[in-house]
Short mmCIF file of N, CA and C in Angstrom, two decimals:
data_model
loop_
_atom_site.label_atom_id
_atom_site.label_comp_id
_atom_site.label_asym_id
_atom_site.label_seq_id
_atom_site.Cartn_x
_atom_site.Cartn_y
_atom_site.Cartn_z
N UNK A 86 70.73 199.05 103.12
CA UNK A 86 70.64 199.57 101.77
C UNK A 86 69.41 199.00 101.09
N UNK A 87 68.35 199.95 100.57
CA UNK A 87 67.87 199.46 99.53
C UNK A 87 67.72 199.74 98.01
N UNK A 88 66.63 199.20 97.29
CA UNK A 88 66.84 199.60 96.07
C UNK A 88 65.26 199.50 95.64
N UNK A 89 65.16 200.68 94.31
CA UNK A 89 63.68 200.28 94.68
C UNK A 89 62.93 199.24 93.09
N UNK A 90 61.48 199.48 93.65
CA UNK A 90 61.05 198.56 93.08
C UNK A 90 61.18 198.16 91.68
N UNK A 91 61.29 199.26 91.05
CA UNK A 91 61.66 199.21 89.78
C UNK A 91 63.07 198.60 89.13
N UNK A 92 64.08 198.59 90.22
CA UNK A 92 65.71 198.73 90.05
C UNK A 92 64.86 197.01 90.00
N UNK A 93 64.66 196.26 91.38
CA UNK A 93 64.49 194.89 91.55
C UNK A 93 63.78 194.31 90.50
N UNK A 94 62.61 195.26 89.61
CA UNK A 94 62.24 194.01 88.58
C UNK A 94 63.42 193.71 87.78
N UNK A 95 63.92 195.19 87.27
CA UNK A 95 64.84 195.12 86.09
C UNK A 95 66.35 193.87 86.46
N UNK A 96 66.47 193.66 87.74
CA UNK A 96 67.68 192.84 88.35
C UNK A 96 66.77 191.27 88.17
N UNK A 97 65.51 191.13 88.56
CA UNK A 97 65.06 189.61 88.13
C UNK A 97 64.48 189.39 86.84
N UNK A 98 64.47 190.18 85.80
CA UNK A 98 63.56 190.09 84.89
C UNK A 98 62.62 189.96 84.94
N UNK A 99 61.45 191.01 85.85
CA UNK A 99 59.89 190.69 86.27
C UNK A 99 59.42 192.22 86.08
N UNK A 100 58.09 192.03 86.38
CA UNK A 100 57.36 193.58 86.14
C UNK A 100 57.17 193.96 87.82
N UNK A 101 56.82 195.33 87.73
CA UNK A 101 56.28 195.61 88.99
C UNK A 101 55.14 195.33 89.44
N UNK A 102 54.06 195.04 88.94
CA UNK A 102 53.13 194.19 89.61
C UNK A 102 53.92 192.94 90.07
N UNK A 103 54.43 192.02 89.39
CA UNK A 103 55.29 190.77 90.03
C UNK A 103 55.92 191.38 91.27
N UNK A 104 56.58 191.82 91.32
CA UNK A 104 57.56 192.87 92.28
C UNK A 104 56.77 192.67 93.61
N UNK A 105 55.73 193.79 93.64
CA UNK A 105 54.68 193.94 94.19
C UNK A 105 54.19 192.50 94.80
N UNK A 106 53.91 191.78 93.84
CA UNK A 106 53.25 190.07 94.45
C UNK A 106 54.38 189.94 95.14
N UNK A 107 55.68 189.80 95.28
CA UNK A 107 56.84 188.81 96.16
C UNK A 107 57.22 189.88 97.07
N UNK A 108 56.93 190.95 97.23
CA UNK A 108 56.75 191.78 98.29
C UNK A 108 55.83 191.19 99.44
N UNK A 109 54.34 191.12 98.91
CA UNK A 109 53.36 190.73 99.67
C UNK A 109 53.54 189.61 100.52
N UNK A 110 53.77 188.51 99.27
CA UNK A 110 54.17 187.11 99.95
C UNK A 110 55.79 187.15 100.61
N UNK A 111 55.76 188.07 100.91
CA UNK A 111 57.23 188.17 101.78
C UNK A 111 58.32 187.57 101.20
N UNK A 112 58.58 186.84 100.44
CA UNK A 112 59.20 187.11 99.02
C UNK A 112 60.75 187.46 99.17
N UNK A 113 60.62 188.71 98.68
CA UNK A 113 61.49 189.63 98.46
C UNK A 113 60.33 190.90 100.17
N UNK A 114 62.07 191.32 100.71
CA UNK A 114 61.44 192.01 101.82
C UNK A 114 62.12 193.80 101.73
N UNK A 115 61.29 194.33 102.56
CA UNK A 115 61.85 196.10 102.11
C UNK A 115 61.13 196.50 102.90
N UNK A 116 61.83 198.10 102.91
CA UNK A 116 61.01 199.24 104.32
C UNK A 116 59.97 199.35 103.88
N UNK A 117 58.48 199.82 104.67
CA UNK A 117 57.63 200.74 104.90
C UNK A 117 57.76 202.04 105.69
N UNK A 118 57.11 202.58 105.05
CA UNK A 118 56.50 203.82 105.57
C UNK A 118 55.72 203.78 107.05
N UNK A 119 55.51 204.66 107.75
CA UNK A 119 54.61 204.09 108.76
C UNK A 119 53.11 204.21 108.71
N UNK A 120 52.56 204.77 107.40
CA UNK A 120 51.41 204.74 106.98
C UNK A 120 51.38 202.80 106.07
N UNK A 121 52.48 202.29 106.16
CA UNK A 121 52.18 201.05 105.42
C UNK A 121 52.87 201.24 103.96
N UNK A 122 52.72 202.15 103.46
CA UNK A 122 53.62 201.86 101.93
C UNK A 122 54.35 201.58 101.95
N UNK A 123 54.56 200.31 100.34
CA UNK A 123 56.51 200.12 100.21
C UNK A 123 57.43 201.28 100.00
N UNK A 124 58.48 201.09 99.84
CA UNK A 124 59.74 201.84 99.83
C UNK A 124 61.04 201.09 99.68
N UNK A 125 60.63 200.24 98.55
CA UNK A 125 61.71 199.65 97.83
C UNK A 125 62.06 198.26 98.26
N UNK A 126 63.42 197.54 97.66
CA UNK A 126 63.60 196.16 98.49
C UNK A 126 65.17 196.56 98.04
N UNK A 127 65.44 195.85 99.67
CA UNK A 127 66.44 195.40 100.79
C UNK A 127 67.70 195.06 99.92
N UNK A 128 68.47 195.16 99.65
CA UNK A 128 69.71 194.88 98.08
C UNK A 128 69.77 193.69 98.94
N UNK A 129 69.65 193.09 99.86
CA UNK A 129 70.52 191.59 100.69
C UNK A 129 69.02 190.92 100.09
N UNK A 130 67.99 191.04 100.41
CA UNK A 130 66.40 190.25 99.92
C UNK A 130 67.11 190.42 98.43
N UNK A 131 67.29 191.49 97.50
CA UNK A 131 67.40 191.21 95.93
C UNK A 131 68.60 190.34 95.58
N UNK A 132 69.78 190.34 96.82
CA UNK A 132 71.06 189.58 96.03
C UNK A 132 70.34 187.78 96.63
N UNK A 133 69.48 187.74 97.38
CA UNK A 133 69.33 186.28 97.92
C UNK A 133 68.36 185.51 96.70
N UNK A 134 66.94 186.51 96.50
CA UNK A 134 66.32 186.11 95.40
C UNK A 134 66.84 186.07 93.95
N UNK A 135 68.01 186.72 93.29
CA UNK A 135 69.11 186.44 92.84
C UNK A 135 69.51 185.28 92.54
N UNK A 136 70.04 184.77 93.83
CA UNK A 136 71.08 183.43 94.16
C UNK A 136 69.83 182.07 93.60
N UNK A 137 68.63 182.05 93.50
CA UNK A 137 67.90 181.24 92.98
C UNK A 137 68.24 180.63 92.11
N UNK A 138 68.95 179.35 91.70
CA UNK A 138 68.54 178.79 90.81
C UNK A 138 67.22 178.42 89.57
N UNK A 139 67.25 178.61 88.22
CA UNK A 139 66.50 178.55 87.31
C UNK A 139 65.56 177.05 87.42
N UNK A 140 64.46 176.71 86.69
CA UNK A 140 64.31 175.68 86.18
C UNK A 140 63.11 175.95 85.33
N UNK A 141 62.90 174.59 84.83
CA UNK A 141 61.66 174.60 83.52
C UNK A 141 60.70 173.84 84.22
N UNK A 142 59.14 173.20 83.88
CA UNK A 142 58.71 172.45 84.54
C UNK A 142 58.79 171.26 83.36
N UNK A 143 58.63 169.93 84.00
CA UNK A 143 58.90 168.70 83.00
C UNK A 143 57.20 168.56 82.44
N UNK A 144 57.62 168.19 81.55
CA UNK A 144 56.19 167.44 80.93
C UNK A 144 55.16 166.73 81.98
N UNK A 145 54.31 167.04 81.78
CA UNK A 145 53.41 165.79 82.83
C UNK A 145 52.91 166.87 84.21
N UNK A 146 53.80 168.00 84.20
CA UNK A 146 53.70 168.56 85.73
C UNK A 146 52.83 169.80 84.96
N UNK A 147 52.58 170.56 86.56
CA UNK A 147 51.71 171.68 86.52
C UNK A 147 52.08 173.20 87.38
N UNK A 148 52.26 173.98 86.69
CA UNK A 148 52.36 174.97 87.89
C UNK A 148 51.59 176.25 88.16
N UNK A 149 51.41 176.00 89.39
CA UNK A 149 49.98 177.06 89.72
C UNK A 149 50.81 178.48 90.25
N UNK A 150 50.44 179.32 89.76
CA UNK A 150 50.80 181.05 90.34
C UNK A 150 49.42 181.19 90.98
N UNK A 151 50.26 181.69 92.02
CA UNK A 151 49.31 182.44 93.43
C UNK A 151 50.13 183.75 93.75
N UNK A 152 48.87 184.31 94.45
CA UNK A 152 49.55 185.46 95.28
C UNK A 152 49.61 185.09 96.82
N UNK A 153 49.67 186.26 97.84
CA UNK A 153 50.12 186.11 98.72
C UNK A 153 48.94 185.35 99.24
N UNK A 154 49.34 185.00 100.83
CA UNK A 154 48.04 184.30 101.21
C UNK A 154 46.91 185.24 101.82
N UNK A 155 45.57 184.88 101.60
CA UNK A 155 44.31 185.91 102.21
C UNK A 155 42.84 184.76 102.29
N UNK A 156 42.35 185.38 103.15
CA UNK A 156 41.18 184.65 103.37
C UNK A 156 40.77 183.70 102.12
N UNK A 157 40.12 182.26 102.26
CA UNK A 157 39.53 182.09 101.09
C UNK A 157 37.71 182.25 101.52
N UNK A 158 37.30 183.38 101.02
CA UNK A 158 35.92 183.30 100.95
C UNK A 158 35.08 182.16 100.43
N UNK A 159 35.32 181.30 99.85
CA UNK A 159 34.27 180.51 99.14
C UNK A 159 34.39 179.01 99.86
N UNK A 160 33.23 179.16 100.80
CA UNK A 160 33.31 177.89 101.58
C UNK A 160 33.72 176.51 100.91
N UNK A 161 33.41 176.66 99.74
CA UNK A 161 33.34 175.01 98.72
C UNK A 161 34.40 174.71 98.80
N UNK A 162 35.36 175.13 98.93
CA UNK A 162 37.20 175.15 98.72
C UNK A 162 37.52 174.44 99.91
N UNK A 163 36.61 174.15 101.18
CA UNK A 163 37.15 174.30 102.49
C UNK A 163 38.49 174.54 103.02
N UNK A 164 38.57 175.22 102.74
CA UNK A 164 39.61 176.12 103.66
C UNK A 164 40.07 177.47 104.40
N UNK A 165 40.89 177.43 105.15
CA UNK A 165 40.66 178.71 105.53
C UNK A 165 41.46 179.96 104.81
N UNK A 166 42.78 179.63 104.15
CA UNK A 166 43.35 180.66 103.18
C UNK A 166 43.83 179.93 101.38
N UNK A 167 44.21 181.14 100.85
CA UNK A 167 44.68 180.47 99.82
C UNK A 167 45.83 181.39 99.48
N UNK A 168 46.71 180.69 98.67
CA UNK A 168 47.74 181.58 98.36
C UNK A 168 48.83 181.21 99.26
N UNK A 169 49.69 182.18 99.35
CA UNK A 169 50.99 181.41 100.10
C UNK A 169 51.84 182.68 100.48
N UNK A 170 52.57 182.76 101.94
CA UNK A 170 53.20 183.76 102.31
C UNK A 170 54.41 182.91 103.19
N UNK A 171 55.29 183.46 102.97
CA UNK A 171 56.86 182.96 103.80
C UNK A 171 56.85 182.95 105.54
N UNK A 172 56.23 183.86 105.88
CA UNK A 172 55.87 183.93 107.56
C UNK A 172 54.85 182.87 108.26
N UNK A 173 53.87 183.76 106.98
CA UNK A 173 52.28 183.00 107.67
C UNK A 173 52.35 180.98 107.04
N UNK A 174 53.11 180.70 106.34
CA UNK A 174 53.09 179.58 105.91
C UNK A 174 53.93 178.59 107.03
N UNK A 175 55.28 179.49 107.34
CA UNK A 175 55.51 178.44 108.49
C UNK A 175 54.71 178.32 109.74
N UNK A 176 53.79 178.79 109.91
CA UNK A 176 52.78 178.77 111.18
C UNK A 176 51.34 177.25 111.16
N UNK A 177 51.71 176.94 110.11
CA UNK A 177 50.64 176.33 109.21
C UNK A 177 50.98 174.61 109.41
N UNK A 178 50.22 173.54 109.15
CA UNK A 178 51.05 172.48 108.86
C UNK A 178 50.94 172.31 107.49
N UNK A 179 52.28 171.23 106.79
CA UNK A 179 52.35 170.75 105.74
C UNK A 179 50.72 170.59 104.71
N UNK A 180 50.10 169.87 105.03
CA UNK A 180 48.35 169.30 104.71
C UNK A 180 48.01 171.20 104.40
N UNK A 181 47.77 171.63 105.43
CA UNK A 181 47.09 173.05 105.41
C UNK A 181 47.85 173.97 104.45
N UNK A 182 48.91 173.88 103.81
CA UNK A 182 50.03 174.85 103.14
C UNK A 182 49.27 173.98 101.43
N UNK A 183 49.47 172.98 101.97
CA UNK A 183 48.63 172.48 100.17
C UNK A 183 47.36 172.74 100.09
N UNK A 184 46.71 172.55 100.96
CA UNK A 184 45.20 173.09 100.80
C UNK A 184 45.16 174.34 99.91
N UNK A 185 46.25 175.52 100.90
CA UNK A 185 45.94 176.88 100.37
C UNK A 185 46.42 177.01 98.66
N UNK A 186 47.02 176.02 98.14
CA UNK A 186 46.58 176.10 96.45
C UNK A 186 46.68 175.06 95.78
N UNK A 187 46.87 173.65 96.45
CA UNK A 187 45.62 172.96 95.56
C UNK A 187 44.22 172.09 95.34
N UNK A 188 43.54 173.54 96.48
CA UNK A 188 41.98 173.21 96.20
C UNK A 188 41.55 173.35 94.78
N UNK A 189 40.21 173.61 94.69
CA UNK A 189 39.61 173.71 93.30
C UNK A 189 40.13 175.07 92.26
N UNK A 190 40.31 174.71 90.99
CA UNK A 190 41.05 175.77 90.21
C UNK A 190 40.13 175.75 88.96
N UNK A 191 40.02 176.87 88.12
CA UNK A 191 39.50 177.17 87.28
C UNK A 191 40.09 176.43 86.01
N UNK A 192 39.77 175.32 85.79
CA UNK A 192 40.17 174.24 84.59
C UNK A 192 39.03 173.20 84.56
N UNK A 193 38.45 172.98 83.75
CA UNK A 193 37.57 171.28 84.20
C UNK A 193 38.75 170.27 84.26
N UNK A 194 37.99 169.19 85.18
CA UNK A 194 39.09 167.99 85.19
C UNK A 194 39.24 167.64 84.18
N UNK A 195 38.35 167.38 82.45
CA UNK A 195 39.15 167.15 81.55
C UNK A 195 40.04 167.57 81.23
N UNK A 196 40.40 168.61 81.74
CA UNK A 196 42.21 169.19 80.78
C UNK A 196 42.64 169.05 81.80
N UNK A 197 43.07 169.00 83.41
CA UNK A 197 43.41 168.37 84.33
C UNK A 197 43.94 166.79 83.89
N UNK A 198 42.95 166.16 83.71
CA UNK A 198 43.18 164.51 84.02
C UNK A 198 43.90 164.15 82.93
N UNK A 199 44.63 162.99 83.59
CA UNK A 199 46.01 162.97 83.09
C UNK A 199 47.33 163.18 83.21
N UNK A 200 47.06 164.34 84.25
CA UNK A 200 48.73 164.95 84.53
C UNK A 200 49.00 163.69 85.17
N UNK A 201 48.82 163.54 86.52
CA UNK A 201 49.64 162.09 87.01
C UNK A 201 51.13 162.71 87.13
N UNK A 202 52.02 163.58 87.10
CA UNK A 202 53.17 164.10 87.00
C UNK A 202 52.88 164.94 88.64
N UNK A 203 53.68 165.71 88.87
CA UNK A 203 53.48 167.03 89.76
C UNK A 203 52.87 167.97 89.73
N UNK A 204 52.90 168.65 90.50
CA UNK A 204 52.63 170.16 91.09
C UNK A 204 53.49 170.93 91.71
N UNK A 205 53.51 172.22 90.56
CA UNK A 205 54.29 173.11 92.17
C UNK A 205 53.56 174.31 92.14
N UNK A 206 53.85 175.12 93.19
CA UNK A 206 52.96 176.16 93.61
C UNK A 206 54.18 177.75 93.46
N UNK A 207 53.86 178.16 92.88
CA UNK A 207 54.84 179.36 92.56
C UNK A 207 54.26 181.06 92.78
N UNK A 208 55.24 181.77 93.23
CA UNK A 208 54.87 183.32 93.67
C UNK A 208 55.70 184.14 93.27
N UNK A 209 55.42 184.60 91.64
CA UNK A 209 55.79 185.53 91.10
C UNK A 209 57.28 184.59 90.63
N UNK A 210 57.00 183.45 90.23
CA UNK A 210 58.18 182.54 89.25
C UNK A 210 58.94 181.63 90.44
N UNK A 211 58.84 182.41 91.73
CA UNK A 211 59.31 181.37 92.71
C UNK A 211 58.88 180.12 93.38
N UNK A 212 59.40 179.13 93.46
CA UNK A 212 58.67 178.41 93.77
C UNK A 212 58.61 177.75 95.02
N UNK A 213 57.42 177.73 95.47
CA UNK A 213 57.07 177.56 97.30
C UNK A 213 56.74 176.33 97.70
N UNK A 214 56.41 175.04 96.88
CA UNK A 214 55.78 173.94 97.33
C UNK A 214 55.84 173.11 96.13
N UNK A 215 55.74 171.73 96.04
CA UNK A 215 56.14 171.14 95.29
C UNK A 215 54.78 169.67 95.96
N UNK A 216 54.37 168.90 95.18
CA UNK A 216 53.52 167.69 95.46
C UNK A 216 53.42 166.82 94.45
N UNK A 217 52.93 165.71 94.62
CA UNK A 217 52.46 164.54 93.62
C UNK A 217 51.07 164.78 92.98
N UNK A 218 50.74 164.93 91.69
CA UNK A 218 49.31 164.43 91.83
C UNK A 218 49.16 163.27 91.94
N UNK A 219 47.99 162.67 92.72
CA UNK A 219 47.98 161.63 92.54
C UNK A 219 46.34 161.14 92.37
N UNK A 220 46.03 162.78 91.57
CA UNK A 220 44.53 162.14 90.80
C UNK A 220 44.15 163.52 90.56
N UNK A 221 42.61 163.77 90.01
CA UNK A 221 41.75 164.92 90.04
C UNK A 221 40.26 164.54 90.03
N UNK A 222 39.55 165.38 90.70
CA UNK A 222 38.27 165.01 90.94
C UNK A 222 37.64 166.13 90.32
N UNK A 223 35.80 166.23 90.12
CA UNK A 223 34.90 167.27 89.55
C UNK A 223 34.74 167.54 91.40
N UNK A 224 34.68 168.78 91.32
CA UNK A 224 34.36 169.45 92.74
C UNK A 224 32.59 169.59 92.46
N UNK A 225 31.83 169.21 93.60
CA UNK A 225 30.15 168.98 93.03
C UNK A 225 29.43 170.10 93.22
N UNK A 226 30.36 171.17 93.56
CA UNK A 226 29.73 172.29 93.39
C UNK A 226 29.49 173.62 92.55
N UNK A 227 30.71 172.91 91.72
CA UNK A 227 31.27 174.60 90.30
C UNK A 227 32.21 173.32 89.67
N UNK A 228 31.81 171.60 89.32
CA UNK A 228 32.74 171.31 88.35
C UNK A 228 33.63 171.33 87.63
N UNK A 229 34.59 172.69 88.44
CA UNK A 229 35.84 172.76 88.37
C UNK A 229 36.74 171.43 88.68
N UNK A 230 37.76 171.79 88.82
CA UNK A 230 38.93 170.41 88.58
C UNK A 230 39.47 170.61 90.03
N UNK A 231 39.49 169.70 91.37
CA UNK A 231 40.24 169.56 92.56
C UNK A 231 41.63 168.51 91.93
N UNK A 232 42.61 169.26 93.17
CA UNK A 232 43.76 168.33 92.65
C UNK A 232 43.99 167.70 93.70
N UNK A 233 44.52 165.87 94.03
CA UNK A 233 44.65 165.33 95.21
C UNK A 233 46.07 165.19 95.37
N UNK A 234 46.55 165.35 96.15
CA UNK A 234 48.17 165.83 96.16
C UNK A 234 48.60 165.07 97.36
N UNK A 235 50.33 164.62 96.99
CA UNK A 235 50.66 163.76 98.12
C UNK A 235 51.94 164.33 98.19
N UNK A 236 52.88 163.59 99.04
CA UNK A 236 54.57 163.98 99.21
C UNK A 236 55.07 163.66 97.84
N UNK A 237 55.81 164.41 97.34
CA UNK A 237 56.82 164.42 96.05
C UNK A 237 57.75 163.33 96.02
N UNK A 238 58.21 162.71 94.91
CA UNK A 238 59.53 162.05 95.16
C UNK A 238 60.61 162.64 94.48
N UNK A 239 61.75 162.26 95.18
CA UNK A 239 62.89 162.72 95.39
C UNK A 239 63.36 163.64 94.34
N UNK A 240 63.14 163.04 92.80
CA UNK A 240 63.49 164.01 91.66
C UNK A 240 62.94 165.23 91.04
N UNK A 241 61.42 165.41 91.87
CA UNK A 241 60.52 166.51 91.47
C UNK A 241 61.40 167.37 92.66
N UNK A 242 61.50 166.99 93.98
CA UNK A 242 61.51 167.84 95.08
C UNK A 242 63.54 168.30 94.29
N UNK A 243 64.24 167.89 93.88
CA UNK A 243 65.25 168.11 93.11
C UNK A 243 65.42 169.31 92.47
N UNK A 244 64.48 168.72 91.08
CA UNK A 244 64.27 169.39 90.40
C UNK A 244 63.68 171.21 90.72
N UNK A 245 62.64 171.63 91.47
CA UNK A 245 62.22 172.38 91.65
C UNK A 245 62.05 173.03 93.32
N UNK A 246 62.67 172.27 93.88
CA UNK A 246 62.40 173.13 95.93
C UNK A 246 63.46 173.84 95.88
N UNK A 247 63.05 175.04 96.05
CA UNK A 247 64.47 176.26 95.86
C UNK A 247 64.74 176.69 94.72
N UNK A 248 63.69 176.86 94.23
CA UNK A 248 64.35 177.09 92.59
C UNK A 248 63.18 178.02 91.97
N UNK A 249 63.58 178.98 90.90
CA UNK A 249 62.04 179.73 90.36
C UNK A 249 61.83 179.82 88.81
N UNK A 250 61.22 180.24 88.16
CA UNK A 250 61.02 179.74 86.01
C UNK A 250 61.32 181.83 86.17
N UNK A 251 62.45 181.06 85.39
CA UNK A 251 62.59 183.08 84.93
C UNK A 251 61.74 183.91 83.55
N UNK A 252 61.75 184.65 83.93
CA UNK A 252 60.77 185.90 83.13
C UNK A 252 59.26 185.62 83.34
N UNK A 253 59.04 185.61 84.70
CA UNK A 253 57.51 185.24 84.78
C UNK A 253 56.93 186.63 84.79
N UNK A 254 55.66 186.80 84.05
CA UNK A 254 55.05 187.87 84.17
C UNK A 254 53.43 187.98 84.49
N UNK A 255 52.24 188.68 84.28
CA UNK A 255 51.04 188.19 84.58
C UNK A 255 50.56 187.64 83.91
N UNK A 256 49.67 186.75 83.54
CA UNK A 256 49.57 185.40 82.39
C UNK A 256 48.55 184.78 83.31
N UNK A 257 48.61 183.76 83.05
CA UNK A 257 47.13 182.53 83.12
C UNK A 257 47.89 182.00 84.63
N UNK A 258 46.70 181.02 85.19
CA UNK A 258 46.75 181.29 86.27
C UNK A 258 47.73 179.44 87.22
N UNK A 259 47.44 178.77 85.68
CA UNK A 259 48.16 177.87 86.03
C UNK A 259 49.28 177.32 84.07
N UNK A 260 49.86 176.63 84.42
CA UNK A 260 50.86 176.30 83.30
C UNK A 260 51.19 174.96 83.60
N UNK A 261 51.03 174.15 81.86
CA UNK A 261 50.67 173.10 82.02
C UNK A 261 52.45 172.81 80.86
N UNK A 262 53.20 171.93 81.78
CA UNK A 262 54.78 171.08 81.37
C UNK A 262 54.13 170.39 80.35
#
């Protein structure tokens, strides 16, 4: 059984572009066509993304929205993708899954520095990854803000692994607790 895209925003409180993003990132899953188009999502993918528990982010933390994962063109980033997908992420190690979002981001480290709190990495309100900051640097090539990220402790990974911020819609590209 499925249901389509429109039925699934109105069941998570999201738009169809969102829809669309947790499609991509495998997310939320549904038929294609054999030319490749969607054709709705799976009522078992909408009752599981459903079953998610809520949360807020705490003061001090940060949370970055990405889309699915795709090449990162811009060598300075070093890496090879960015973004985040449910398949292609378990293929990956731990180190390489943070790379893909928290290399360099469009903030200077002054409004960066300071957090000292967390990170989590979210796709379309869900959330995929969770880390420590445990600093920020000027990247020496576009003085944007790099984030240095380590294993979480116990009450961030709590608080937020398995869990997504409801009514997310398209907005800015990171959100500051």
């Amino acid at each position: 059984m499925k249901v389509s895209a429109a039925e699934a925003a109105r069941a998570l409180d999201l738009n169809n572009h969102t829809i669309a993003k947790l499609l991509d990132a495998h997310i939320l899953v549904g038929p294609t066509s054999a030319s490749g188009r969607r054709q709705g999502v799976y009522v078992t993918s909408l009752e599981t993304a459903q079953s998610v528990p809520p949360t807020t982010l705490a003061r001090g933390d940060v949370a970055f929205h990405v889309g699915a994962a795709e090449s990162d063109t811009n060598p300075a980033h070093r890496r090879t993708y960015a973004g985040w997908h449910a398949m292609k992420s378990l293929a990956v190690s731990q180190g390489d899954r943070r790379r893909a979002w928290g290399g360099v981001w469009n903030m200077t480290e002054d409004n960066a520095d300071g957090l000292g709190g967390h990170a989590v990495c979210s796709v379309g309100g869900f959330i995929v990854d969770v880390a420590k900051v445990e600093g920020t640097r000027r990247c020496p090539c576009c003085d944007l803000a790099v984030f240095d990220l380590a294993d979480p402790d116990d009450l961030a990974v709590s608080r937020y692994r398995g869990r997504r911020f409801s009514g997310v819609g398209q907005g800015s590209l990171f959100t500051f607790g």
